[in-house]
PDB file of C-alpha atoms in Angstrom:
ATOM      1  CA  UNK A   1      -4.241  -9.130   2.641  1.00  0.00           C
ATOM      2  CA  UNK A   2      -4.847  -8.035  -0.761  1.00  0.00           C
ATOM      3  CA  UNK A   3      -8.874  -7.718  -0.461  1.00  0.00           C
ATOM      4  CA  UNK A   4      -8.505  -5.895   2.469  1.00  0.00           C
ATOM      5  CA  UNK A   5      -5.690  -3.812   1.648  1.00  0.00           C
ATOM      6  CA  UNK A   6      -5.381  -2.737  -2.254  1.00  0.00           C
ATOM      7  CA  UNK A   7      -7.901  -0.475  -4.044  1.00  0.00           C
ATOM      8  CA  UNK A   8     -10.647  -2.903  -5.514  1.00  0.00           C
ATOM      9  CA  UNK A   9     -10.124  -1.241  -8.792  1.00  0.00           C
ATOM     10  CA  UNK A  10      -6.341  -2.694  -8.330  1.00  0.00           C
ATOM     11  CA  UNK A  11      -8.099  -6.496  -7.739  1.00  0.00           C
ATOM     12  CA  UNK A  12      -8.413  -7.465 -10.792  1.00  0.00           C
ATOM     13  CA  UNK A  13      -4.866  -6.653 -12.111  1.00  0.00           C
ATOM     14  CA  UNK A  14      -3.399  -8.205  -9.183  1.00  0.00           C
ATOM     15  CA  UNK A  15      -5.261 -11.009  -9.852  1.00  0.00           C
ATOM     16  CA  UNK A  16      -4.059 -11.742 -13.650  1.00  0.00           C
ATOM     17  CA  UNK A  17      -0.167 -10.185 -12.170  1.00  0.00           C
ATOM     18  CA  UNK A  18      -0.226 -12.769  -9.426  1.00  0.00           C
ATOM     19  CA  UNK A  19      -1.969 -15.735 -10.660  1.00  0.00           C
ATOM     20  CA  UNK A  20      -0.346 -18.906  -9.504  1.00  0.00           C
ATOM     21  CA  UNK A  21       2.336 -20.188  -7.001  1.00  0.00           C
ATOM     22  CA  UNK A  22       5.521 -18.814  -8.872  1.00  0.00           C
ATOM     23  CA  UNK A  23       3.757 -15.459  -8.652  1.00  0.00           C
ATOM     24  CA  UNK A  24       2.718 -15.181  -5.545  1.00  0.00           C
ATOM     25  CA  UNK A  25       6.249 -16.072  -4.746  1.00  0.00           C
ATOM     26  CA  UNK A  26       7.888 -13.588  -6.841  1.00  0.00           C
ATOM     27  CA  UNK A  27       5.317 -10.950  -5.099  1.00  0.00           C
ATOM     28  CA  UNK A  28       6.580 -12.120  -1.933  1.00  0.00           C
ATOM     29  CA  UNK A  29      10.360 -11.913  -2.715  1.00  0.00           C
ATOM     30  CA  UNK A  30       9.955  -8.859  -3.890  1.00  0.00           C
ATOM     31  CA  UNK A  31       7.439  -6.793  -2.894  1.00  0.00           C
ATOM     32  CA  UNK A  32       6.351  -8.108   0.563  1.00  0.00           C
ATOM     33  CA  UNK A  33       9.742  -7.666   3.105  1.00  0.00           C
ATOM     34  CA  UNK A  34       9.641  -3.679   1.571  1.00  0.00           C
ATOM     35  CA  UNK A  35       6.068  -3.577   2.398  1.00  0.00           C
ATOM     36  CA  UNK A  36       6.501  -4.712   5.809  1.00  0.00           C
ATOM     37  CA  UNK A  37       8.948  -2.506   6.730  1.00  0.00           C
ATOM     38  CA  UNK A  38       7.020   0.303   5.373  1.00  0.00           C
ATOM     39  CA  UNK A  39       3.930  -1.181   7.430  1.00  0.00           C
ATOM     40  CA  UNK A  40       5.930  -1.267  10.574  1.00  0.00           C
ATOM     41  CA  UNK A  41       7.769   2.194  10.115  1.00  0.00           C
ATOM     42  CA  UNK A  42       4.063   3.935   9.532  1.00  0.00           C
ATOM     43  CA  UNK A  43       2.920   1.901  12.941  1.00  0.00           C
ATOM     44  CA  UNK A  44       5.695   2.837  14.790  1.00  0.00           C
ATOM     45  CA  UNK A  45       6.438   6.001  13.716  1.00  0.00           C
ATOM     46  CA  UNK A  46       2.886   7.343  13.495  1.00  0.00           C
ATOM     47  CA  UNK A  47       4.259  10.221  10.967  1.00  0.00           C
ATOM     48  CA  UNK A  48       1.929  12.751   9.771  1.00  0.00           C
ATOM     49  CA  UNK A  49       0.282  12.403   6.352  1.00  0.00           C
ATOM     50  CA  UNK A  50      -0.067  14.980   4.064  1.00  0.00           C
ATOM     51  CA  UNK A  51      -3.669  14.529   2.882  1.00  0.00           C
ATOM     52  CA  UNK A  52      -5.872  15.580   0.329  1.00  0.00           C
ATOM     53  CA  UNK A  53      -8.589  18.939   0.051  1.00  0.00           C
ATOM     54  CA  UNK A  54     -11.150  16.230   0.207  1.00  0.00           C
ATOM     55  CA  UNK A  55      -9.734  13.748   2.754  1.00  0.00           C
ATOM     56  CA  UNK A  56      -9.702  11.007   0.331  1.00  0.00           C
ATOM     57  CA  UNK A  57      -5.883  10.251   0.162  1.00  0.00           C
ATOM     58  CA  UNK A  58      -3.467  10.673   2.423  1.00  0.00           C
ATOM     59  CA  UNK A  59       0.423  10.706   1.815  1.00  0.00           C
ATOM     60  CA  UNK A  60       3.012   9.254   3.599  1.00  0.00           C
ATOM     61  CA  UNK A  61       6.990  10.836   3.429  1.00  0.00           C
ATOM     62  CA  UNK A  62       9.419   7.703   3.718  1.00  0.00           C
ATOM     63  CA  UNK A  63      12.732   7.937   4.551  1.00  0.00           C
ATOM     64  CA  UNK A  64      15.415   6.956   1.810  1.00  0.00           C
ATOM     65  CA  UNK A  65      16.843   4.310   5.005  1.00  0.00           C
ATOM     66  CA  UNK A  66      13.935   2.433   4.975  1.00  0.00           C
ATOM     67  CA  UNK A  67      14.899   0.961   1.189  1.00  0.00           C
ATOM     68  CA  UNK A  68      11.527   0.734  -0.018  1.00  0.00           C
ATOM     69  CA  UNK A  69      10.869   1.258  -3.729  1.00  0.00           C
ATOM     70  CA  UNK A  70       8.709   4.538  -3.109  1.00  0.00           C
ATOM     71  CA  UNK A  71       9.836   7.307  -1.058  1.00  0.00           C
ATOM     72  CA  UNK A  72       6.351   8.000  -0.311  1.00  0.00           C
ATOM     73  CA  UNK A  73       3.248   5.975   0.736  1.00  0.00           C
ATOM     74  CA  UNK A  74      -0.203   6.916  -0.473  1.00  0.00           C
ATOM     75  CA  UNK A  75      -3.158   5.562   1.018  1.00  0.00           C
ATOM     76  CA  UNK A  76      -6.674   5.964  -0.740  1.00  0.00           C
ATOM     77  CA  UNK A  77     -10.204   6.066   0.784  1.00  0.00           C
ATOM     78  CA  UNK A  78     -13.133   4.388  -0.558  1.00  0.00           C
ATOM     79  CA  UNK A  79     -16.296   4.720   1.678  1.00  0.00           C
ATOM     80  CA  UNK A  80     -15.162   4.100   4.922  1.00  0.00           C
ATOM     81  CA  UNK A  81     -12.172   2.109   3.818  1.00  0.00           C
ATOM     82  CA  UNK A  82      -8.297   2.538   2.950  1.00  0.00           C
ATOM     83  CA  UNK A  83      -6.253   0.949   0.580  1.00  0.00           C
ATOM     84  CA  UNK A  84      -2.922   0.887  -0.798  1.00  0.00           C
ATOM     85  CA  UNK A  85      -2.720   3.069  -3.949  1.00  0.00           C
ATOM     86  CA  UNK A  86       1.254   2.610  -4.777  1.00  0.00           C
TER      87      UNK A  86
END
């Protein structure tokens, strides 16, 4: 999930952040159920993003009832690929 999904400048502090079993446990106790409904709600919802002058972010308004950490989602584009960039 995380090569595929966060910003391979984000990698490497992932990596030292989320070394180890108790880590990766604490990332998925807190982080990865707000994630997933923030996944599903984009998927479902298709909302419109507000992107960037040069097309290489786009935006995503979240709604307060979703109780995700962010009220918005931004997505970044590297190449032909996006990633996570909050």
């Amino acid at each position: 999930f995380l090569n595929r999904y966060v910003h391979p400048d984000d990698r490497e502090r992932f990596d030292r952040e989320f070394a180890g079993p108790e880590a990766l446990e604490s990332f998925e106790a807190v982080h990865a159920v707000a994630l997933s409904k923030v996944l599903e709600y984009l998927a479902s919802e298709r909302p419109e993003p507000e992107m960037s002058e040069d097309a290489t972010s786009a935006t995503y308004a979240l709604p307060e009832s979703l109780g995700a950490p962010s009220t918005r989602m931004v997505f970044g584009r590297v190449g032909d690929d996006w990633y996570i960039y909050n």
